[in-house]
PDB file of C-alpha atoms and ligand atoms in Angstrom:
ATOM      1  CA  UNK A   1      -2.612 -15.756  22.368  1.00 98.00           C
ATOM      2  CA  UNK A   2      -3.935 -14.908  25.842  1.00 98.00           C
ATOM      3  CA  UNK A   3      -3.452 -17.398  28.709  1.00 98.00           C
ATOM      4  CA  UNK A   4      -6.093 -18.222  30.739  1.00 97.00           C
ATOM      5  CA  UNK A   5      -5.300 -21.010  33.269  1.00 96.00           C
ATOM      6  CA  UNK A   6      -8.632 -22.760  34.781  1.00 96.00           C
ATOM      7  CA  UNK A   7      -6.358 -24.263  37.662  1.00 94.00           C
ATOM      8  CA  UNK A   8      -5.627 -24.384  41.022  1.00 92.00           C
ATOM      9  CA  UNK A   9      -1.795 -24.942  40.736  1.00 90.00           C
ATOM     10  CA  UNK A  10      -0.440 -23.074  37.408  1.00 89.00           C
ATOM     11  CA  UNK A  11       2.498 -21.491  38.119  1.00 87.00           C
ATOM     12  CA  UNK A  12       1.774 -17.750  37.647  1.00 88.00           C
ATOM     13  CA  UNK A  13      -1.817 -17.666  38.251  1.00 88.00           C
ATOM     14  CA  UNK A  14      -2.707 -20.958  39.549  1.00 89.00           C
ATOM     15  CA  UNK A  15      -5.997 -20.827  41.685  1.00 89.00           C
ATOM     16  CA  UNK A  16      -6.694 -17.080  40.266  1.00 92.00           C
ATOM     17  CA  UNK A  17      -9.384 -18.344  37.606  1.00 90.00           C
ATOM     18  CA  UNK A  18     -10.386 -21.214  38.727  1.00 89.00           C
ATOM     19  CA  UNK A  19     -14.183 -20.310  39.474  1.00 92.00           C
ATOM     20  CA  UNK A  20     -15.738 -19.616  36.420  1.00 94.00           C
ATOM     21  CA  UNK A  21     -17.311 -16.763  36.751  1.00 95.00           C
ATOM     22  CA  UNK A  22     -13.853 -15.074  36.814  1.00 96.00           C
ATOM     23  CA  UNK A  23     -12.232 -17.016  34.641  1.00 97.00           C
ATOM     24  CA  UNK A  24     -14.531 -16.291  31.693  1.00 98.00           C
ATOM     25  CA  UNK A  25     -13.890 -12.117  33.319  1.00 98.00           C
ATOM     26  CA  UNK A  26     -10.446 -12.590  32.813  1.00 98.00           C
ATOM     27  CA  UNK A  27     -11.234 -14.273  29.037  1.00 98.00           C
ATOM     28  CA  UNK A  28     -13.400 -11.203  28.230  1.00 98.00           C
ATOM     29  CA  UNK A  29     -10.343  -8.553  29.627  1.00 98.00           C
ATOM     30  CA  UNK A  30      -7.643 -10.562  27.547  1.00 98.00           C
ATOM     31  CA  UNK A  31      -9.982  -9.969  24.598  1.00 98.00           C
ATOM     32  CA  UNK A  32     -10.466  -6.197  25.852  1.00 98.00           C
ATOM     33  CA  UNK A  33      -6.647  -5.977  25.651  1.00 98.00           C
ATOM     34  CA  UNK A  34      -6.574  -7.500  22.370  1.00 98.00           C
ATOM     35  CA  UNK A  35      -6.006 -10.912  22.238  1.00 98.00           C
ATOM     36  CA  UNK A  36      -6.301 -12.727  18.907  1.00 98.00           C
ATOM     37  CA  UNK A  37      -6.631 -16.027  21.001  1.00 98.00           C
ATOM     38  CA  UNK A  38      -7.776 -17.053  24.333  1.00 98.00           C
ATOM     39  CA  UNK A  39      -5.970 -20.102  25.605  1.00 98.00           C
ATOM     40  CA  UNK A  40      -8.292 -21.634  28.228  1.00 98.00           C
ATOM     41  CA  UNK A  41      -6.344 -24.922  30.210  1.00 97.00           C
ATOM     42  CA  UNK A  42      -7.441 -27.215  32.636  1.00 97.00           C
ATOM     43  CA  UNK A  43      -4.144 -28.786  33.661  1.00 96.00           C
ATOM     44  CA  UNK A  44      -0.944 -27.196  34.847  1.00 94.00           C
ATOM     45  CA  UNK A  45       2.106 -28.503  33.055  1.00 90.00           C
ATOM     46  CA  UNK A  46       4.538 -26.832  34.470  1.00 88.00           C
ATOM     47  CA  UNK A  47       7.270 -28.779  36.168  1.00 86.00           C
ATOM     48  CA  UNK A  48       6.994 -31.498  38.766  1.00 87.00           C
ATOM     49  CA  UNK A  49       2.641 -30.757  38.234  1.00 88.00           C
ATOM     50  CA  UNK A  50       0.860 -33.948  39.055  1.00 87.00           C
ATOM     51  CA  UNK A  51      -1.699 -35.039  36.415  1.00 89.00           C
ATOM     52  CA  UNK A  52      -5.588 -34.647  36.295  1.00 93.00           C
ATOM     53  CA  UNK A  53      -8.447 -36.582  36.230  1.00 95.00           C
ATOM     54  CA  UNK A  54      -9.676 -35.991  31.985  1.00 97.00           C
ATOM     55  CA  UNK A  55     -13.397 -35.487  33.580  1.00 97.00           C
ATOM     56  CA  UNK A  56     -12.064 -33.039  35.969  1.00 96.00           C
ATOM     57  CA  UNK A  57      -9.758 -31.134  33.225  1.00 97.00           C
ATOM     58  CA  UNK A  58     -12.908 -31.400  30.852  1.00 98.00           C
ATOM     59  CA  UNK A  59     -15.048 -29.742  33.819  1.00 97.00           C
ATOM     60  CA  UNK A  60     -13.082 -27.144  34.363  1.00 97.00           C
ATOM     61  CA  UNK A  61     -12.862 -26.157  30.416  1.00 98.00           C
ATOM     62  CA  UNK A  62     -16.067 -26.665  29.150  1.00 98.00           C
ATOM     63  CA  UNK A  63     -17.900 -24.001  30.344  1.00 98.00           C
ATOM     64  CA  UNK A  64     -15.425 -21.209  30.155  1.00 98.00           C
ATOM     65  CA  UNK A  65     -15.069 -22.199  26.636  1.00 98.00           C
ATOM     66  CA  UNK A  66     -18.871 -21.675  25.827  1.00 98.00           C
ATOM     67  CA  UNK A  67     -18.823 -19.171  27.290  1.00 98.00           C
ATOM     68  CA  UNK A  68     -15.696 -16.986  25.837  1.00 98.00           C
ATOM     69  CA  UNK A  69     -16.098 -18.515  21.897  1.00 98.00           C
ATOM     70  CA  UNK A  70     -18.681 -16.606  20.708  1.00 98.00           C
ATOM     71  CA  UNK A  71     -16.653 -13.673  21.753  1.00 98.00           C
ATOM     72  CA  UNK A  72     -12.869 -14.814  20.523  1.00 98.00           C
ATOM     73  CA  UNK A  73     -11.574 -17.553  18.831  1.00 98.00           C
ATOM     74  CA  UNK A  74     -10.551 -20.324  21.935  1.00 98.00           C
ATOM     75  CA  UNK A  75      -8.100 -22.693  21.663  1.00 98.00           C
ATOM     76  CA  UNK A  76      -7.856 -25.501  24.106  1.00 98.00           C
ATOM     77  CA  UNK A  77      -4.513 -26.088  26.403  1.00 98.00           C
ATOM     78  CA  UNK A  78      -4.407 -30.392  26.607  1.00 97.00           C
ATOM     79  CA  UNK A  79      -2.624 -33.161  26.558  1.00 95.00           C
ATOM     80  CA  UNK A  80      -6.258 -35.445  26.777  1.00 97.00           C
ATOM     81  CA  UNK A  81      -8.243 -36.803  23.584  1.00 97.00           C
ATOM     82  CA  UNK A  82     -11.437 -36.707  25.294  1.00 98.00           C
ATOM     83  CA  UNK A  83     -11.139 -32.736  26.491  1.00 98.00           C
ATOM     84  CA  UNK A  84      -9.868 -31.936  22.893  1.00 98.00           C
ATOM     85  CA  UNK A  85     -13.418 -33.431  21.723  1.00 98.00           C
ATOM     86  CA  UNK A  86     -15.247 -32.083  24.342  1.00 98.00           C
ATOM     87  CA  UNK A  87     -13.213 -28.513  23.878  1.00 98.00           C
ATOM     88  CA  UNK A  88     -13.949 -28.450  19.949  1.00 98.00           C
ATOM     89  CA  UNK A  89     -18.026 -29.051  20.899  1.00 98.00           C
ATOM     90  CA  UNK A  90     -18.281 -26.491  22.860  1.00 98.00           C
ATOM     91  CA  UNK A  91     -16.771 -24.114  20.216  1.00 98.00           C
ATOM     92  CA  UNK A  92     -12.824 -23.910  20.410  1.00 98.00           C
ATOM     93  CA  UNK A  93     -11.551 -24.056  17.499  1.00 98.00           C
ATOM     94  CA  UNK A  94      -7.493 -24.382  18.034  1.00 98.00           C
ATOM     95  CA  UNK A  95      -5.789 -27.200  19.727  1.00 98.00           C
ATOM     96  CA  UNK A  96      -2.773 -26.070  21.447  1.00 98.00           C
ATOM     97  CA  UNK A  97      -1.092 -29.715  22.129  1.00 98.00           C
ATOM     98  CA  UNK A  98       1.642 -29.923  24.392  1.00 95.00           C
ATOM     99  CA  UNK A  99       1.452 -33.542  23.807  1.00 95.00           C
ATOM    100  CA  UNK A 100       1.978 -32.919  19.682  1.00 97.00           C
ATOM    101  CA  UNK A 101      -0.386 -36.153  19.470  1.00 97.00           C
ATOM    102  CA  UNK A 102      -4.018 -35.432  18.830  1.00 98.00           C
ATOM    103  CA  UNK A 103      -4.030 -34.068  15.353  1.00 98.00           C
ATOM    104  CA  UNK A 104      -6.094 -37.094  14.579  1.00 98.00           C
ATOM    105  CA  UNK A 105      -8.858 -35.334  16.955  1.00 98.00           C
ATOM    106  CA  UNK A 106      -8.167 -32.160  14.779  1.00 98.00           C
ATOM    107  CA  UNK A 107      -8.584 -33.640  11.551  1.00 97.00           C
ATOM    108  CA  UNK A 108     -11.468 -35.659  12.521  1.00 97.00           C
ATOM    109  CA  UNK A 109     -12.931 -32.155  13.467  1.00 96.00           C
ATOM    110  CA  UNK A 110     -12.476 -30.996   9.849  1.00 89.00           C
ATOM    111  CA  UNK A 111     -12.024 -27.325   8.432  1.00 89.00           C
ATOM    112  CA  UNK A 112     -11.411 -24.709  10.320  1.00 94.00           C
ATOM    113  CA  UNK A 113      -9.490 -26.237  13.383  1.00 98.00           C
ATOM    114  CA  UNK A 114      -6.011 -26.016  13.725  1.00 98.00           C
ATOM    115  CA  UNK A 115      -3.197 -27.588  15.808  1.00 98.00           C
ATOM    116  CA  UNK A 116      -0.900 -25.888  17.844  1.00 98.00           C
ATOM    117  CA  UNK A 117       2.325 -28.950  18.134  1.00 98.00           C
ATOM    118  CA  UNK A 118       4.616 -28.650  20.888  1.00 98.00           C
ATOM    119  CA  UNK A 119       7.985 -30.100  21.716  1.00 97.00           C
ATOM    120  CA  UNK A 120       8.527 -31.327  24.715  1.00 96.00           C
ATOM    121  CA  UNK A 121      11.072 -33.904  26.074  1.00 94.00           C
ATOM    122  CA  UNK A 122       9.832 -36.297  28.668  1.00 87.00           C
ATOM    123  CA  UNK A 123       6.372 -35.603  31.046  1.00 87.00           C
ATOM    124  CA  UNK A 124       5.576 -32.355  32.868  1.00 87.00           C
ATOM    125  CA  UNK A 125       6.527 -34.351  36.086  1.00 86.00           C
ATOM    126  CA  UNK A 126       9.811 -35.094  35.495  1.00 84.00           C
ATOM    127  CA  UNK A 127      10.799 -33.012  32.598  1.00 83.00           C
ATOM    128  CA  UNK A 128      13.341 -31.052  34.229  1.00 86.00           C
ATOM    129  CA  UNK A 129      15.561 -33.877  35.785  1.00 87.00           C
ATOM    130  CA  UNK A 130      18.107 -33.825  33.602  1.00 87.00           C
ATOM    131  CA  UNK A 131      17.092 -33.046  29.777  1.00 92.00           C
ATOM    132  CA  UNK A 132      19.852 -33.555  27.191  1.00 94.00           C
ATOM    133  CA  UNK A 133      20.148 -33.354  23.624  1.00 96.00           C
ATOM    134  CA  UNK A 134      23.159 -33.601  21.085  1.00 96.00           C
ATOM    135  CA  UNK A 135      22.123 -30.515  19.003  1.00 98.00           C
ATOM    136  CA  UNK A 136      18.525 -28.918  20.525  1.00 98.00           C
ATOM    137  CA  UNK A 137      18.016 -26.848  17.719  1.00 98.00           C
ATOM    138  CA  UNK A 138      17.873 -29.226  14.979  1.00 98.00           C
ATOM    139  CA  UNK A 139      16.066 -31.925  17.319  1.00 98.00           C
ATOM    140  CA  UNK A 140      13.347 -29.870  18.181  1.00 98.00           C
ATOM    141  CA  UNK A 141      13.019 -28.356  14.723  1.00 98.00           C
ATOM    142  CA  UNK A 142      12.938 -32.227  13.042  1.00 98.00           C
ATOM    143  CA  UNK A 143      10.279 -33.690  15.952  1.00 98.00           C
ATOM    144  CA  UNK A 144       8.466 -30.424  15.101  1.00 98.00           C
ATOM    145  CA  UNK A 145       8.390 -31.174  10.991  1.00 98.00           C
ATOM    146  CA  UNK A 146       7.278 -34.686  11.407  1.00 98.00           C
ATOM    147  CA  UNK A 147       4.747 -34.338  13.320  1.00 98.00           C
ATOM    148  CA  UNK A 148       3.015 -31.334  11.362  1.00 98.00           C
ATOM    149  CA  UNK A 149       3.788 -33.194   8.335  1.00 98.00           C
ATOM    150  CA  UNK A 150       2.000 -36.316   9.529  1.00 98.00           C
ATOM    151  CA  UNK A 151      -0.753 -34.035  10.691  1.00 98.00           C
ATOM    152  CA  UNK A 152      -0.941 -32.096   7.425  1.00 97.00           C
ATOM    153  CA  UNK A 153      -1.211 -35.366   5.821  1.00 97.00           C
ATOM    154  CA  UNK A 154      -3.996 -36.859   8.113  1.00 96.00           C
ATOM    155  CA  UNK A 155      -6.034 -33.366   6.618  1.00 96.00           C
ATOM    156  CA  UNK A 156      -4.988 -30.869   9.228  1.00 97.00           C
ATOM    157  CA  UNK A 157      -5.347 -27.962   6.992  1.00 96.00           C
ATOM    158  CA  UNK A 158      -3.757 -25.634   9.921  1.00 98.00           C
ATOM    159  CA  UNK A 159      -0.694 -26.256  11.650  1.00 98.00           C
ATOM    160  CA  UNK A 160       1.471 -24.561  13.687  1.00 98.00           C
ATOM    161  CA  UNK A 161       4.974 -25.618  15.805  1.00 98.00           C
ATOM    162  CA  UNK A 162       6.652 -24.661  18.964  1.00 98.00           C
ATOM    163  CA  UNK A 163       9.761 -25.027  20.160  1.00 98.00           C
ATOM    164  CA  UNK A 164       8.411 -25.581  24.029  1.00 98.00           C
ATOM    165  CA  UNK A 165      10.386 -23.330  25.844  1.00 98.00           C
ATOM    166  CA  UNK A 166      10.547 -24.729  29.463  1.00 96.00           C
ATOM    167  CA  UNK A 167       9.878 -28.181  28.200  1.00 96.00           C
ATOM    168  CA  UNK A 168      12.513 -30.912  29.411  1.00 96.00           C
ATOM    169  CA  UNK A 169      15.205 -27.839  28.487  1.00 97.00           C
ATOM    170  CA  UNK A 170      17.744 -26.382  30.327  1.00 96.00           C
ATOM    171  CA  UNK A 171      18.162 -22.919  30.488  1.00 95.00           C
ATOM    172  CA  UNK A 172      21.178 -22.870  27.717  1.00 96.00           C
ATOM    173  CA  UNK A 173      18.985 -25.254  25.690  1.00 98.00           C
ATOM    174  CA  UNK A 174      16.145 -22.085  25.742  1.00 98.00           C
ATOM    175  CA  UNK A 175      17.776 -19.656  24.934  1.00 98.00           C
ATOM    176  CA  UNK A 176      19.651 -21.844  21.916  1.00 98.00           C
ATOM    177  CA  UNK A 177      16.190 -22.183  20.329  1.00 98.00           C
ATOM    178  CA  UNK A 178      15.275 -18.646  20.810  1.00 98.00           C
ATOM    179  CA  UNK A 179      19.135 -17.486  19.411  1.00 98.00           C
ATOM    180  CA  UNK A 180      17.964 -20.199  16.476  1.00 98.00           C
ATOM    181  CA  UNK A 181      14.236 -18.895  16.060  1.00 98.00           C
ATOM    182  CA  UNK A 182      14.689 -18.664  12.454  1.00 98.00           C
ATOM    183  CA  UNK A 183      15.374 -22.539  11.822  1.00 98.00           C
ATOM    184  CA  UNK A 184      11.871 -22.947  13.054  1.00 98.00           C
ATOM    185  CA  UNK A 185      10.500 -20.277  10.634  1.00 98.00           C
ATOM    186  CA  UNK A 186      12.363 -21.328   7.887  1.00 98.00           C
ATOM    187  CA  UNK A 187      10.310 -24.803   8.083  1.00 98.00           C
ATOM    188  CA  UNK A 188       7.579 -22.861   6.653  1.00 98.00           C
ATOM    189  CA  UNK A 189       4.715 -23.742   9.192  1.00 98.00           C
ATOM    190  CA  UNK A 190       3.553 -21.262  11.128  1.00 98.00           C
ATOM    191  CA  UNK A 191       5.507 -20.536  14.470  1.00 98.00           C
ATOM    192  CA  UNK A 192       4.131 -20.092  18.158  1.00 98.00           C
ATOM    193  CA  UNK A 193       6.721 -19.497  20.802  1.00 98.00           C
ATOM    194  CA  UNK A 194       5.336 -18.830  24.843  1.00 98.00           C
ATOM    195  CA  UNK A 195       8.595 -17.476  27.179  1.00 98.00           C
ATOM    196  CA  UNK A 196       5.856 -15.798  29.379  1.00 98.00           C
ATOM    197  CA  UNK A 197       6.785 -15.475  32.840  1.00 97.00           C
ATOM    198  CA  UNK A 198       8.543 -18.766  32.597  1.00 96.00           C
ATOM    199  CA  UNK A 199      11.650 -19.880  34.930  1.00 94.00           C
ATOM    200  CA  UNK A 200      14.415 -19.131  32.615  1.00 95.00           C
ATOM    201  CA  UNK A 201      13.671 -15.403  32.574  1.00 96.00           C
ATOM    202  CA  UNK A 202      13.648 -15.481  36.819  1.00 94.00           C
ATOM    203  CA  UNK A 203      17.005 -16.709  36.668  1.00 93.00           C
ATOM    204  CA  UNK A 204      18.185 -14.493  33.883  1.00 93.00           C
ATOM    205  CA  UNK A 205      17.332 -11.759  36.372  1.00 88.00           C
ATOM    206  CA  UNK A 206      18.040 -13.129  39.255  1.00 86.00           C
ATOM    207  CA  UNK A 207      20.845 -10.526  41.291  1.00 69.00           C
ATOM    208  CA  UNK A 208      24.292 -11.293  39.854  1.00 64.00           C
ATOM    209  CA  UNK A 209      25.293 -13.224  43.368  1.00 60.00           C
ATOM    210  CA  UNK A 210      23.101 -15.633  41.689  1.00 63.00           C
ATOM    211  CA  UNK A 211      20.625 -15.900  44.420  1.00 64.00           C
ATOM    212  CA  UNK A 212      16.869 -14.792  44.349  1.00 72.00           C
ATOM    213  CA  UNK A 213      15.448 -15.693  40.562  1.00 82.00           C
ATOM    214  CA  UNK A 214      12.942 -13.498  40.279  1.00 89.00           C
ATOM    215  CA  UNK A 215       9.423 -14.208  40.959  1.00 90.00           C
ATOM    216  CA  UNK A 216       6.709 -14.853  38.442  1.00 91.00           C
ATOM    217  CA  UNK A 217       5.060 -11.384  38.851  1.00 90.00           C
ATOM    218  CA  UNK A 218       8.175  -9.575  38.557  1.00 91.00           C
ATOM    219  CA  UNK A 219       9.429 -11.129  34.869  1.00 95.00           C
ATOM    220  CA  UNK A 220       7.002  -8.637  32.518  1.00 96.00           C
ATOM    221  CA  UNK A 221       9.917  -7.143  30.860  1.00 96.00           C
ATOM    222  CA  UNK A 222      12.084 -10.027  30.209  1.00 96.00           C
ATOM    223  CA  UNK A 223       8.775 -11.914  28.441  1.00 98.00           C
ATOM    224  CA  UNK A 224       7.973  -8.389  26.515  1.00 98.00           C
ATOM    225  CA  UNK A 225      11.614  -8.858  25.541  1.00 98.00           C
ATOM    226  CA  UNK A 226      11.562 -12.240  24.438  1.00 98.00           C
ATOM    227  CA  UNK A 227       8.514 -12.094  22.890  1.00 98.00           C
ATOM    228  CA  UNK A 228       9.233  -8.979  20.746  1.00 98.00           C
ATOM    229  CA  UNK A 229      12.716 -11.360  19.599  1.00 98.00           C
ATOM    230  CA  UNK A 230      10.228 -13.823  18.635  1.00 98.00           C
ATOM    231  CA  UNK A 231       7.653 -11.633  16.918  1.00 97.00           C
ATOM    232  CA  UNK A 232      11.076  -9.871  14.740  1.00 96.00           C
ATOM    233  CA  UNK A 233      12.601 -13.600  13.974  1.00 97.00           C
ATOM    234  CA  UNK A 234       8.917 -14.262  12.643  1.00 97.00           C
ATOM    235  CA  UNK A 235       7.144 -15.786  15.062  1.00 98.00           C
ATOM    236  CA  UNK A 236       3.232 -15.532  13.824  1.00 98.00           C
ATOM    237  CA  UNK A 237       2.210 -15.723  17.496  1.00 98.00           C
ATOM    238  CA  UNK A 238       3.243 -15.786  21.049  1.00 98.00           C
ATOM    239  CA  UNK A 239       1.530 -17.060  24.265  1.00 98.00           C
ATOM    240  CA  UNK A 240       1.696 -14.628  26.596  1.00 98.00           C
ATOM    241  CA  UNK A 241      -0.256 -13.615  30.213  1.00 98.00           C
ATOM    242  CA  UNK A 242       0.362  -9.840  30.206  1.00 98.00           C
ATOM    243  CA  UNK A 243      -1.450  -9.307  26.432  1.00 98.00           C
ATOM    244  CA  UNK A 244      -1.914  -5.506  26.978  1.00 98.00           C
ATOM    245  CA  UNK A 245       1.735  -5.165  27.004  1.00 98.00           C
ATOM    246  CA  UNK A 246       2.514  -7.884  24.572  1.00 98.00           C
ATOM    247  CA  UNK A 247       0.489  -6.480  21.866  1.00 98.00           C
ATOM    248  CA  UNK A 248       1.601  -3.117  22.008  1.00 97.00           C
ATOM    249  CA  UNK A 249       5.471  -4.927  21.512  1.00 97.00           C
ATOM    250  CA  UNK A 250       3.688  -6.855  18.494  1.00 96.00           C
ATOM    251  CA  UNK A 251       2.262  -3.511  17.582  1.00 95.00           C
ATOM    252  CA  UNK A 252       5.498  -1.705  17.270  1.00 95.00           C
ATOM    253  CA  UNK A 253       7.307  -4.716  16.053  1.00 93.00           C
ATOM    254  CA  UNK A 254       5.072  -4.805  13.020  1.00 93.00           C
ATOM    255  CA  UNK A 255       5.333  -1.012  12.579  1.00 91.00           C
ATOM    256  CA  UNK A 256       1.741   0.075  12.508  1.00 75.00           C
ATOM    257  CA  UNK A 257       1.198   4.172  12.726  1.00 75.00           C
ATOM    258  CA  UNK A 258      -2.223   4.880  13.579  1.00 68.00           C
ATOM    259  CA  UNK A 259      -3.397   7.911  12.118  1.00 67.00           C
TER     260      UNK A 259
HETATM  261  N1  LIG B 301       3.560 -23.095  28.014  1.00 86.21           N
HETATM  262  C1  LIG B 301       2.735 -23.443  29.022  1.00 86.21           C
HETATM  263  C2  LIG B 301       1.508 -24.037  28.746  1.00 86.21           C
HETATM  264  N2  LIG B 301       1.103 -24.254  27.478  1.00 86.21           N
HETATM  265  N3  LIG B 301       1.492 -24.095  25.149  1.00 86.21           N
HETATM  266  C3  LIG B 301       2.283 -23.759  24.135  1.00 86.21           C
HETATM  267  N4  LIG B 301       1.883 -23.951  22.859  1.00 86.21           N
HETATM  268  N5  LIG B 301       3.515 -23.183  24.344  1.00 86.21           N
HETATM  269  C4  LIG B 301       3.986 -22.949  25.601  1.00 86.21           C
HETATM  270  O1  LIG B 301       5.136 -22.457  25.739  1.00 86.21           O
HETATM  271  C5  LIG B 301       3.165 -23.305  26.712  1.00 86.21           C
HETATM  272  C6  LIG B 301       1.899 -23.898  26.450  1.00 86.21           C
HETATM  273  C7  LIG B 301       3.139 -23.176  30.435  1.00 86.21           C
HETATM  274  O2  LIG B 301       2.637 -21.982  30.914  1.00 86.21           O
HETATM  275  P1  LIG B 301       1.303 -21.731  31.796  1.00 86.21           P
HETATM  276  O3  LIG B 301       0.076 -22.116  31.072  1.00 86.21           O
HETATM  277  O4  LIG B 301       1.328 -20.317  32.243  1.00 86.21           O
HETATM  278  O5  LIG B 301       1.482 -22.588  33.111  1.00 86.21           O
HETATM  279  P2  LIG B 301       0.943 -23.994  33.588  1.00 86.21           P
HETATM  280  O6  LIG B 301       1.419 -25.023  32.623  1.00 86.21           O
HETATM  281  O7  LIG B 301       1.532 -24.124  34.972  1.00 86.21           O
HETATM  282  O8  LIG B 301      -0.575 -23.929  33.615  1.00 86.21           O
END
């Protein structure tokens, strides 16, 4: 799954795509590079990110989603009802939910949409004040069951869970659910697991004086490395910015020998 962030404040490539005419480039190139997916969001959740307006978020998606689904399957990155709907008209075809609360939009849509739920503790804005659980592992895998159960009973016909790495966690509480992977796929529903470029990986780097995390454009290998962990625990996809590089990993993981 191929990120493509129609924002001005995301926090690797905030403002990069945010006209459309480059943002549906940068769609086409993920798909060039072999994305199965192109993730196309209109609101940054990464930590401390302000909310926006739905019509502005729908705005910002529409378009680039008409644009790019006749050329890839598109899900939709939202938290918002209304952008979901709008999102699904103009052709996506995948909700990816960080919200893990509009599979009522999804099974009003019918066959062939899915749902991407997500766990997250808390709001993007304050998220990563101080997030706490007894046992992360087995919190985030139960959320994750009932909600894909309630959504496979409302008709969803295809659901998938992630853990929501960066997501109200602390670093120890992200790596636990990587470490853990395989309670997730041993749920049965399909797992999705995005570590790209995220914060965790800057400060796994950072120089052992523990200054200087390492910036977003400088963590390739560490999210080729964590996505390649997912892929082997059985992960069936990952999110990822750098695709090129991710799907060679997935490539090797899965042993193929082109001859
Ligand atoms: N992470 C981000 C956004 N959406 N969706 C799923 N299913 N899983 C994730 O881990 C996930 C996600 C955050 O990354 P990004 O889109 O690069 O940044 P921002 O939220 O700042 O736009």
């Amino acid at each position: 799954m191929g990120v493509l962030n129609v924002t001005p404040d995301s926090f690797s490539d905030g403002g990069r795509y945010l006209d459309q005419g480059a943002a549906v480039a940068h769609g086409l190139a993920l798909v060039a590079e072999g994305a199965a997916v192109v993730d196309v969001g209109g609101e940054s959740t990464r930590p401390g990110a302000e909310p926006v307006d739905v019509d502005e978020e729908r705005r910002r998606v529409v378009p680039v989603i008409e644009a790019l689904a006749p050329h890839v399957r598109v899900s939709v990155d939202t938290r918002h009802a209304a952008v979901a709907e709008a999102a699904l008209a103009a052709g996506a075809t995948l909700v990816n939910d960080v919200s893990a609360s509009l599979h009522e939009v999804v099974a009003a849509a019918g066959r062939g949409v899915g749902w991407v739920a997500m766990h997250m503790q808390g709001d993007p804005r304050t998220m990563q004040e101080a997030p706490r659980y007894d046992d992360v592992v087995s919190e985030v895998r139960d959320f994750l069951v009932a909600r894909a159960t309630v959504a496979a009973s409302a008709g969803v016909e295809e659901v998938w869970v992630d853990p929501g790495i960066g997501f109200g966690k602390t670093d120890e509480h992200n790596l636990a659910l990587l470490a853990h992977l395989d309670t997730l796929v041993a749920t049965g529903f399909p797992v999705v697991v995005g570590t790209s470029r995220k914060g965790f990986l800057g400060r796994l780097l950072a120089s052992s004086d523990g200054t200087d995390a390492v910036g977003t454009d400088d963590r390739l290998e560490g999210s080729i490395a964590t996505a390649t962990w997912a892929m082997w625990q059985g992960a069936g996809m990952v999110r990822a910015h750098d695709v090129r590089a991710t799907v060679h990993a997935a490539r090797v993981v899965a042993g193929e020998i082109e001859r």
